[in-house]
Every structure is written in C-alpha cells, then in structure tokens.
CSV table of C-alpha atoms in Angstrom, one decimal:
chain,number,residue,atom,x,y,z
O,1,MET,CA,-15.4,-3.5,22.9
O,2,ILE,CA,-17.7,-4.9,20.6
O,3,GLU,CA,-18.9,-8.1,19.3
O,4,LEU,CA,-18.0,-9.2,15.6
O,5,PRO,CA,-21.0,-9.1,12.9
O,6,PRO,CA,-22.1,-12.6,12.0
O,7,GLU,CA,-21.1,-12.0,8.5
O,8,LEU,CA,-17.3,-11.9,9.4
O,9,GLU,CA,-17.4,-14.9,12.2
O,10,SER,CA,-15.7,-17.0,9.4
O,11,PRO,CA,-13.4,-16.2,6.6
O,12,PRO,CA,-15.2,-15.7,3.3
O,13,VAL,CA,-15.0,-18.9,1.3
O,14,PRO,CA,-12.7,-16.8,-1.5
O,15,TRP,CA,-9.9,-16.6,0.7
O,16,THR,CA,-7.8,-19.6,1.9
O,17,ARG,CA,-4.0,-17.8,1.9
O,18,ARG,CA,-2.1,-18.0,5.4
O,19,HIS,CA,0.4,-15.5,3.9
O,20,LEU,CA,-0.4,-11.9,2.3
O,21,LEU,CA,2.9,-11.5,0.2
O,22,ASP,CA,1.7,-9.5,-2.7
O,23,LEU,CA,-1.0,-8.9,-5.4
O,24,GLU,CA,0.5,-10.3,-8.1
O,25,SER,CA,-0.4,-13.6,-7.4
O,26,LEU,CA,-4.0,-12.9,-6.1
O,27,SER,CA,-7.1,-13.4,-8.3
O,28,ALA,CA,-9.5,-10.7,-9.1
O,29,GLU,CA,-11.9,-12.8,-6.7
O,30,GLU,CA,-9.2,-12.4,-3.4
O,31,ILE,CA,-8.4,-9.0,-4.0
O,32,THR,CA,-12.3,-8.2,-4.0
O,33,THR,CA,-12.8,-10.4,-1.1
O,34,ALA,CA,-10.4,-8.1,0.4
O,35,LEU,CA,-11.5,-5.3,-0.3
O,36,ASP,CA,-15.0,-6.4,1.1
O,37,VAL,CA,-13.8,-7.3,4.0
O,38,ALA,CA,-12.1,-4.2,4.6
O,39,GLN,CA,-15.3,-2.3,3.8
O,40,ARG,CA,-17.3,-4.1,6.8
O,41,PHE,CA,-14.6,-3.5,9.1
O,42,LYS,CA,-14.8,0.1,8.6
O,43,GLU,CA,-18.5,0.2,9.0
O,44,ALA,CA,-18.4,-2.5,11.7
O,45,THR,CA,-15.8,-0.3,13.8
O,46,ARG,CA,-17.4,3.0,13.2
O,47,ASP,CA,-14.8,4.3,10.9
O,48,CYS,CA,-12.4,2.4,12.6
O,49,LYS,CA,-12.9,4.3,16.0
O,50,VAL,CA,-14.1,1.3,18.1
O,51,LYS,CA,-12.7,-2.3,19.1
O,52,LEU,CA,-13.8,-5.5,18.0
O,53,SER,CA,-12.9,-8.8,19.4
O,54,ALA,CA,-12.1,-10.7,16.3
O,55,LEU,CA,-9.2,-11.7,16.8
O,56,ALA,CA,-9.3,-11.6,20.9
O,57,GLY,CA,-6.0,-14.1,21.8
O,58,VAL,CA,-4.0,-13.5,18.6
O,59,THR,CA,-0.6,-12.0,18.9
O,60,SER,CA,0.8,-10.6,15.8
O,61,VAL,CA,4.6,-8.9,15.6
O,62,ASN,CA,5.8,-5.8,13.1
O,63,LEU,CA,8.9,-6.8,12.2
O,64,PHE,CA,10.1,-3.6,10.3
O,65,PHE,CA,13.5,-2.9,8.9
O,66,GLU,CA,12.8,0.2,7.3
O,67,ASP,CA,11.5,3.8,8.5
O,68,SER,CA,7.4,4.1,8.5
O,69,THR,CA,5.4,6.1,10.1
O,70,ARG,CA,1.8,5.0,8.5
O,71,THR,CA,2.6,1.4,7.6
O,72,ARG,CA,3.6,0.6,10.9
O,73,THR,CA,1.3,2.5,13.2
O,74,SER,CA,-2.2,1.3,11.4
O,75,PHE,CA,-0.9,-2.5,11.7
O,76,SER,CA,-0.6,-1.8,14.9
O,77,LEU,CA,-3.7,0.0,15.5
O,78,ALA,CA,-5.5,-2.6,13.4
O,79,ALA,CA,-4.6,-5.6,15.2
O,80,ARG,CA,-5.8,-3.6,18.8
O,81,ARG,CA,-9.0,-2.6,17.0
O,82,LEU,CA,-9.6,-6.5,16.5
O,83,GLY,CA,-8.8,-7.1,19.9
O,84,ALA,CA,-5.3,-9.0,19.1
O,85,ASP,CA,-2.0,-8.5,20.9
O,86,SER,CA,0.1,-6.0,18.8
O,87,VAL,CA,4.4,-6.3,19.3
O,88,GLU,CA,7.0,-3.7,18.0
O,89,PHE,CA,10.3,-4.6,17.2
O,90,SER,CA,13.6,-2.2,16.7
O,91,ALA,CA,15.9,-4.0,14.4
O,92,SER,CA,18.5,-1.0,15.7
O,93,SER,CA,18.3,-2.5,19.2
O,94,SER,CA,17.8,-5.8,18.4
O,95,SER,CA,20.4,-8.9,17.9
O,96,VAL,CA,20.4,-7.9,14.1
O,97,SER,CA,22.9,-5.4,15.3
O,98,LYS,CA,25.1,-8.0,16.5
O,99,GLY,CA,25.0,-10.2,13.3
O,100,GLU,CA,22.1,-12.2,13.8
O,101,THR,CA,20.3,-12.7,10.2
O,102,LEU,CA,16.9,-12.4,9.5
O,103,LEU,CA,15.6,-15.9,9.3
O,104,ASP,CA,17.1,-16.5,12.5
O,105,THR,CA,15.8,-13.4,14.2
O,106,ALA,CA,12.3,-14.4,12.6
O,107,LYS,CA,12.4,-18.1,13.9
O,108,THR,CA,13.3,-16.8,17.4
O,109,ILE,CA,10.1,-14.2,17.6
O,110,GLU,CA,8.2,-17.1,16.2
O,111,SER,CA,9.2,-19.4,19.0
O,112,MET,CA,7.3,-17.1,21.6
O,113,LYS,CA,4.1,-18.4,20.1
O,114,ILE,CA,3.2,-15.5,18.0
O,115,ASP,CA,0.2,-16.0,15.4
O,116,ALA,CA,1.2,-13.1,13.1
O,117,MET,CA,4.4,-11.6,11.3
O,118,VAL,CA,4.3,-8.2,9.6
O,119,ILE,CA,7.4,-7.6,7.7
O,120,ARG,CA,8.8,-4.7,6.2
O,121,HIS,CA,12.5,-5.1,4.8
O,122,ARG,CA,14.7,-3.4,2.2
O,123,SER,CA,15.2,-7.1,0.1
O,124,PRO,CA,12.8,-7.5,-2.3
O,125,GLY,CA,11.4,-11.3,-1.5
O,126,ALA,CA,12.3,-11.1,2.1
O,127,PRO,CA,8.5,-12.2,3.2
O,128,GLN,CA,8.3,-14.8,0.9
O,129,MET,CA,11.7,-16.7,2.2
O,130,LEU,CA,9.8,-16.1,5.8
O,131,ALA,CA,7.0,-17.1,4.6
O,132,LYS,CA,8.9,-20.7,3.1
O,133,ASN,CA,10.3,-21.4,6.8
O,134,LEU,CA,8.1,-19.9,9.3
O,135,ASP,CA,4.6,-21.9,10.7
O,136,CYS,CA,2.8,-18.4,11.6
O,137,CYS,CA,1.1,-16.0,9.2
O,138,VAL,CA,3.6,-13.7,7.2
O,139,ILE,CA,2.0,-10.2,6.2
O,140,ASN,CA,4.4,-8.2,3.0
O,141,ALA,CA,4.6,-4.5,4.3
O,142,GLY,CA,7.1,-3.5,1.9
O,143,ASP,CA,10.1,-5.3,0.6
O,144,GLY,CA,12.2,-3.2,-1.2
O,145,PRO,CA,10.7,-1.6,-4.4
O,146,HIS,CA,9.1,-5.0,-5.0
O,147,GLU,CA,5.8,-4.7,-3.5
O,148,HIS,CA,3.4,-3.2,-1.0
O,149,PRO,CA,0.5,-5.1,-1.5
O,150,THR,CA,-1.9,-3.5,1.6
O,151,GLN,CA,-1.5,-0.1,0.1
O,152,GLY,CA,-2.0,-1.4,-3.2
O,153,LEU,CA,-5.3,-2.5,-1.5
O,154,LEU,CA,-6.1,0.7,0.2
O,155,ASP,CA,-5.5,2.6,-2.5
O,156,ILE,CA,-8.1,0.6,-4.6
O,157,LEU,CA,-10.3,1.1,-1.8
O,158,THR,CA,-10.0,4.6,-1.6
O,159,ILE,CA,-11.0,4.7,-5.3
O,160,ARG,CA,-13.8,2.1,-4.9
O,161,GLN,CA,-15.6,4.2,-2.1
O,162,HIS,CA,-15.7,7.5,-4.0
O,163,ARG,CA,-16.5,5.9,-7.7
O,164,GLY,CA,-18.4,3.1,-7.1
O,165,THR,CA,-16.4,0.8,-9.1
O,166,VAL,CA,-12.7,0.6,-10.4
O,167,ALA,CA,-13.7,-1.4,-13.9
O,168,GLY,CA,-13.4,1.6,-16.7
O,169,LEU,CA,-11.4,4.0,-14.8
O,170,THR,CA,-8.1,5.6,-16.0
O,171,VAL,CA,-5.9,5.6,-13.1
O,172,ALA,CA,-2.3,7.5,-13.8
O,173,LEU,CA,0.6,6.8,-10.9
O,174,VAL,CA,2.9,9.7,-11.4
O,175,GLY,CA,6.5,10.1,-10.4
O,176,ASP,CA,9.3,7.4,-9.3
O,177,ILE,CA,8.0,4.4,-10.7
O,178,ALA,CA,11.3,2.7,-11.1
O,179,HIS,CA,12.0,2.4,-7.2
O,180,SER,CA,8.0,2.1,-6.2
O,181,ARG,CA,6.6,-0.9,-4.6
O,182,THR,CA,3.3,1.3,-4.2
O,183,ALA,CA,3.2,1.2,-8.2
O,184,ARG,CA,3.7,-2.4,-8.6
O,185,SER,CA,1.0,-3.4,-6.6
O,186,ASN,CA,-1.2,-0.9,-7.5
O,187,ILE,CA,-0.7,-2.3,-11.3
O,188,TRP,CA,-1.3,-5.7,-10.2
O,189,GLY,CA,-4.8,-5.0,-8.5
O,190,LEU,CA,-5.9,-2.1,-10.7
O,191,LYS,CA,-5.4,-4.2,-14.1
O,192,LYS,CA,-7.3,-7.3,-12.3
O,193,LEU,CA,-10.2,-5.1,-11.4
O,194,GLY,CA,-10.5,-3.6,-14.9
O,195,ALA,CA,-9.0,-0.3,-14.9
O,196,HIS,CA,-6.8,1.5,-17.5
O,197,VAL,CA,-3.2,2.0,-15.7
O,198,ILE,CA,-1.1,5.0,-16.9
O,199,VAL,CA,2.5,4.9,-15.4
O,200,CYS,CA,3.6,8.8,-16.0
O,201,GLY,CA,7.0,10.4,-15.1
O,202,PRO,CA,10.8,11.5,-16.6
O,203,SER,CA,12.3,8.7,-18.8
O,204,THR,CA,15.0,7.9,-15.9
O,205,LEU,CA,12.0,6.9,-13.8
O,206,VAL,CA,9.5,5.0,-16.2
O,207,SER,CA,11.0,2.6,-18.7
O,208,LYS,CA,9.0,1.9,-21.7
O,209,GLN,CA,9.8,-2.3,-20.2
O,210,TRP,CA,6.8,-0.9,-18.0
O,211,GLU,CA,4.7,-1.5,-21.3
O,212,LYS,CA,5.1,-5.7,-20.8
O,213,LEU,CA,2.7,-5.4,-17.8
O,214,GLY,CA,-0.2,-3.9,-20.0
O,215,VAL,CA,0.0,-0.6,-18.7
O,216,GLU,CA,0.4,2.6,-20.8
O,217,VAL,CA,3.6,5.0,-20.3
O,218,SER,CA,3.9,8.3,-20.9
O,219,HIS,CA,6.5,11.0,-20.1
O,220,ASP,CA,4.4,13.9,-20.1
O,221,LEU,CA,1.5,14.7,-17.8
O,222,ASP,CA,0.5,17.5,-19.4
O,223,ASP,CA,-0.5,15.1,-22.2
O,224,ILE,CA,-2.7,12.9,-19.9
O,225,VAL,CA,-4.3,14.7,-17.1
O,226,ALA,CA,-7.2,15.7,-18.9
O,227,ARG,CA,-8.3,12.0,-19.2
O,228,CYS,CA,-7.7,10.5,-16.4
O,229,ASP,CA,-10.1,9.9,-13.5
O,230,VAL,CA,-7.3,9.2,-11.0
O,231,LEU,CA,-4.2,10.4,-9.9
O,232,ASN,CA,-1.7,8.8,-7.6
O,233,LEU,CA,1.5,10.9,-6.9
O,234,LEU,CA,4.3,8.9,-6.0
O,235,ARG,CA,7.1,10.3,-3.8
O,236,ILE,CA,10.3,10.5,-5.6
O,237,GLN,CA,12.6,8.1,-3.6
O,238,PHE,CA,16.1,9.7,-3.3
O,239,GLU,CA,17.3,6.8,-0.7
O,240,ARG,CA,16.8,4.2,-3.0
O,241,GLN,CA,18.9,5.8,-5.7
O,242,TYR,CA,22.1,6.3,-6.5
O,243,THR,CA,22.5,8.9,-9.3
O,244,ARG,CA,20.3,11.7,-9.3
O,245,PRO,CA,17.9,10.9,-12.4
O,246,PHE,CA,16.4,14.5,-13.3
O,247,PRO,CA,18.8,17.5,-13.1
O,248,SER,CA,17.0,19.1,-10.4
O,249,VAL,CA,14.1,18.9,-7.9
O,250,ARG,CA,12.8,22.4,-9.0
O,251,GLU,CA,12.7,20.7,-12.6
O,252,TYR,CA,10.9,17.6,-11.9
O,253,ALA,CA,7.8,19.8,-10.1
O,254,LEU,CA,8.0,22.1,-13.1
O,255,LEU,CA,7.2,19.3,-15.4
O,256,TYR,CA,5.2,16.7,-12.6
O,257,ALA,CA,4.1,18.4,-10.0
O,258,MET,CA,0.5,18.5,-9.7
O,259,ASN,CA,-0.8,22.2,-9.0
O,260,ARG,CA,-3.3,24.5,-9.6
O,261,GLU,CA,-2.8,25.1,-13.7
O,262,ARG,CA,-2.9,21.1,-14.1
O,263,MET,CA,-5.9,21.0,-12.0
O,264,ARG,CA,-8.1,23.1,-14.3
O,265,ARG,CA,-7.6,20.8,-17.2
O,266,ALA,CA,-8.3,17.8,-15.1
O,267,LYS,CA,-11.9,16.2,-14.7
O,268,GLU,CA,-13.8,18.1,-12.4
O,269,ASN,CA,-14.4,15.1,-10.1
O,270,ILE,CA,-10.6,13.5,-10.7
O,271,LEU,CA,-9.5,12.1,-7.3
O,272,ILE,CA,-5.8,13.4,-6.3
O,273,MET,CA,-4.3,10.5,-3.9
O,274,ALA,CA,-0.6,9.9,-2.8
O,275,PRO,CA,0.5,6.9,-0.8
O,276,GLY,CA,2.7,9.4,1.9
O,277,PRO,CA,4.6,10.8,2.9
O,278,ILE,CA,4.2,13.6,0.3
O,279,ASN,CA,6.9,16.3,-0.3
O,280,ARG,CA,4.8,19.4,-0.7
O,281,GLY,CA,5.9,21.9,-4.0
O,282,VAL,CA,7.8,18.4,-5.4
O,283,GLU,CA,4.8,15.7,-6.5
O,284,VAL,CA,2.2,17.9,-5.2
O,285,THR,CA,1.5,21.7,-4.6
O,286,PRO,CA,-0.2,22.7,-1.1
O,287,GLU,CA,-3.6,24.1,-2.4
O,288,VAL,CA,-4.1,20.6,-4.5
O,289,ALA,CA,-2.9,18.5,-1.1
O,290,ASP,CA,-5.4,19.7,0.8
O,291,GLY,CA,-8.1,20.7,-1.7
O,292,SER,CA,-12.0,19.4,-1.9
O,293,GLN,CA,-10.7,16.6,-4.8
O,294,SER,CA,-7.6,15.1,-2.5
O,295,VAL,CA,-8.5,12.3,-0.6
O,296,ILE,CA,-4.9,11.2,1.0
O,297,LEU,CA,-6.1,11.3,4.4
O,298,HIS,CA,-9.3,9.2,3.4
O,299,GLN,CA,-6.2,6.6,2.6
O,300,VAL,CA,-4.4,6.8,5.8
O,301,ASN,CA,-8.0,5.5,7.4
O,302,ASN,CA,-8.6,3.1,5.0
O,303,GLY,CA,-5.4,1.7,5.5
O,304,LEU,CA,-6.5,0.6,9.0
O,305,ALA,CA,-9.3,-1.0,7.6
O,306,VAL,CA,-7.2,-2.8,4.9
O,307,ARG,CA,-4.6,-3.8,7.5
O,308,MET,CA,-7.6,-5.3,9.6
O,309,ALA,CA,-9.1,-7.3,7.0
O,310,ALA,CA,-5.2,-8.8,6.3
O,311,LEU,CA,-4.7,-9.8,9.8
O,312,TYR,CA,-7.9,-11.1,10.2
O,313,LEU,CA,-8.3,-12.8,6.5
O,314,VAL,CA,-4.6,-15.0,7.2
O,315,THR,CA,-4.9,-15.8,10.5
O,316,LYS,CA,-8.5,-17.1,10.5
O,317,ALA,CA,-7.3,-19.1,7.1
O,318,SER,CA,-4.3,-20.9,9.2
O,319,ARG,CA,-6.8,-22.0,11.8
C-alpha cells in the first residue's frame, strides 16, 4: 500500500456532494472534477493495480438487486484499492425475500455503521429515495432505465484519454436507447462537456422525443457513421422489453451492427465503445470488437478509476 498523493489529500473545491445519483444534476465543472480525480487515481495506482490508503477506515456496501459483473466487481475492487472495507449484499439470500422493504433493509445495514452504500435497483429513483432517508453516502450503480452515472463517467473518461477533449466531438449512441440508463447518463455528461450527441436505432427504440434533450435522432446507422468520432454500441435489453421491438435479431444486426463494411466507411481514428456485456454478432461483430479501434477493455479498466473517484469524493465530502 502506498501513500495518497498530496493533491488528493482533500476533496477538490468544486465537489461538495455526499451522493452521486445521476449526471443530470451535475455541472460541467463537477463532471470534470470527477474525471480529473479518476485520472489521478489511475496514475497513482499504476493503472489501478496497487493500493492507496485514501479511504482507510471506511466501509462500503454493495447493495445490488439486479445482476452485475463489471459494475459490482469494480466497485468492490475500487474500495479495496483505496484501503476501504467492501461488503457484498445478496438480495436472494437476504430478508428482502421474506418481505422486508428496500428502505428497511438499507436502514438495517446502515445501523452497522457503514460509510457508503452502492445501490443497483430495477426501480428508477431508488437511490434518490435512499439518499433522502439515510445518513450514509449513496452512489447510484444503475436504477432501472433511469441513469448509471459511473458508467457515463467512465465512457467519457475513455473518450477524453484517447481524444484529449470531448468538446466538438460527434458521439453516437447506437441501439436500445429506450431502455438504456447508460444512454441517459452519457447524454447528460457529453452534452454538458460540449459534444454533439446522436442517438441511433430502430424507431421502436429511438423516439423523436429524444430531441427534447438536445440530441440528434437517427434511424439509419449507415447515414451517420462517416461523421462520427465515437460509436458507443448499446446492448439490446430484452429483459426490460414486453414486446419484441424488431422482427428478428438477424434483421437488427443487418441494420445496426458495427461490422467490417461499416468500419470501411467510418473515420480512420473512430473509437468503438460498448458498456458491456456485448452480444457478438448483434451490436458488433467479433473483428470490430477485437479490432484496433476498439476501446472496450479500456472502458472496463477506467471503471475502476471512476469508481475509486466516486467513493473518494462522496465520502470525503461527508466528513
């Protein structure tokens, strides 16, 4: 374990929030602060490999009511990389299965003197409800189709690392926009930092109503691919759909999968991103997912840095 760099010994001035619930309510300055702190942690921990003592004595609980691989694991590792204790909660083996409410469960866990609660829940607004009723810090790890702020931050951090800036770039979010919390967080964050955002997919998944958020709406990937600097390929979330939004997966892949042919028409330095899990052959073909322009695994690594920053900022702001 190494010592915390002097510039990280106190929280940056622009950050005063005890909770991280969304990117919609954050200012451009706050988003930039979170990105800067994440970058510093990435460097200080030698690409997220070594431990710091930044949060020694802090206890964080992962309260996940939906399945997760990347987010849950990276929050757990992020806490440990900063010297904190991380506790895992399993809904299936808890008193929730006996009828206990979310708030009663959260208050029970908080009474064990924890400092931060990371929650993923199927219901939009669940983290906000806990933040209003708990004394500990709350971080939203995804609330239904509403927002996923740390995913939005890690996506933006990845773009900034490879392009130097976000301002002026054209970023397309392609796929299941209707059910995507990642899309919403990306839209808020990217727009505030000066990017031009396009949402693209079948009309059943990409309504013209998205234009009210100041983004461009397209239903034709071939029409926009040549002017995009970044493509973020979002998974089709069948688990949140009640009816099939297109005739077949094969037809979707034909119209919207990023493949070798579309790469030939794209900019030479285009970034290919995906929040994961990726469905090879549906949103993206294997040769593109594993190609030189793909930064998908960079996103995973940046998830550790962003979640270290999130835990650090909210817990330091509460002291």
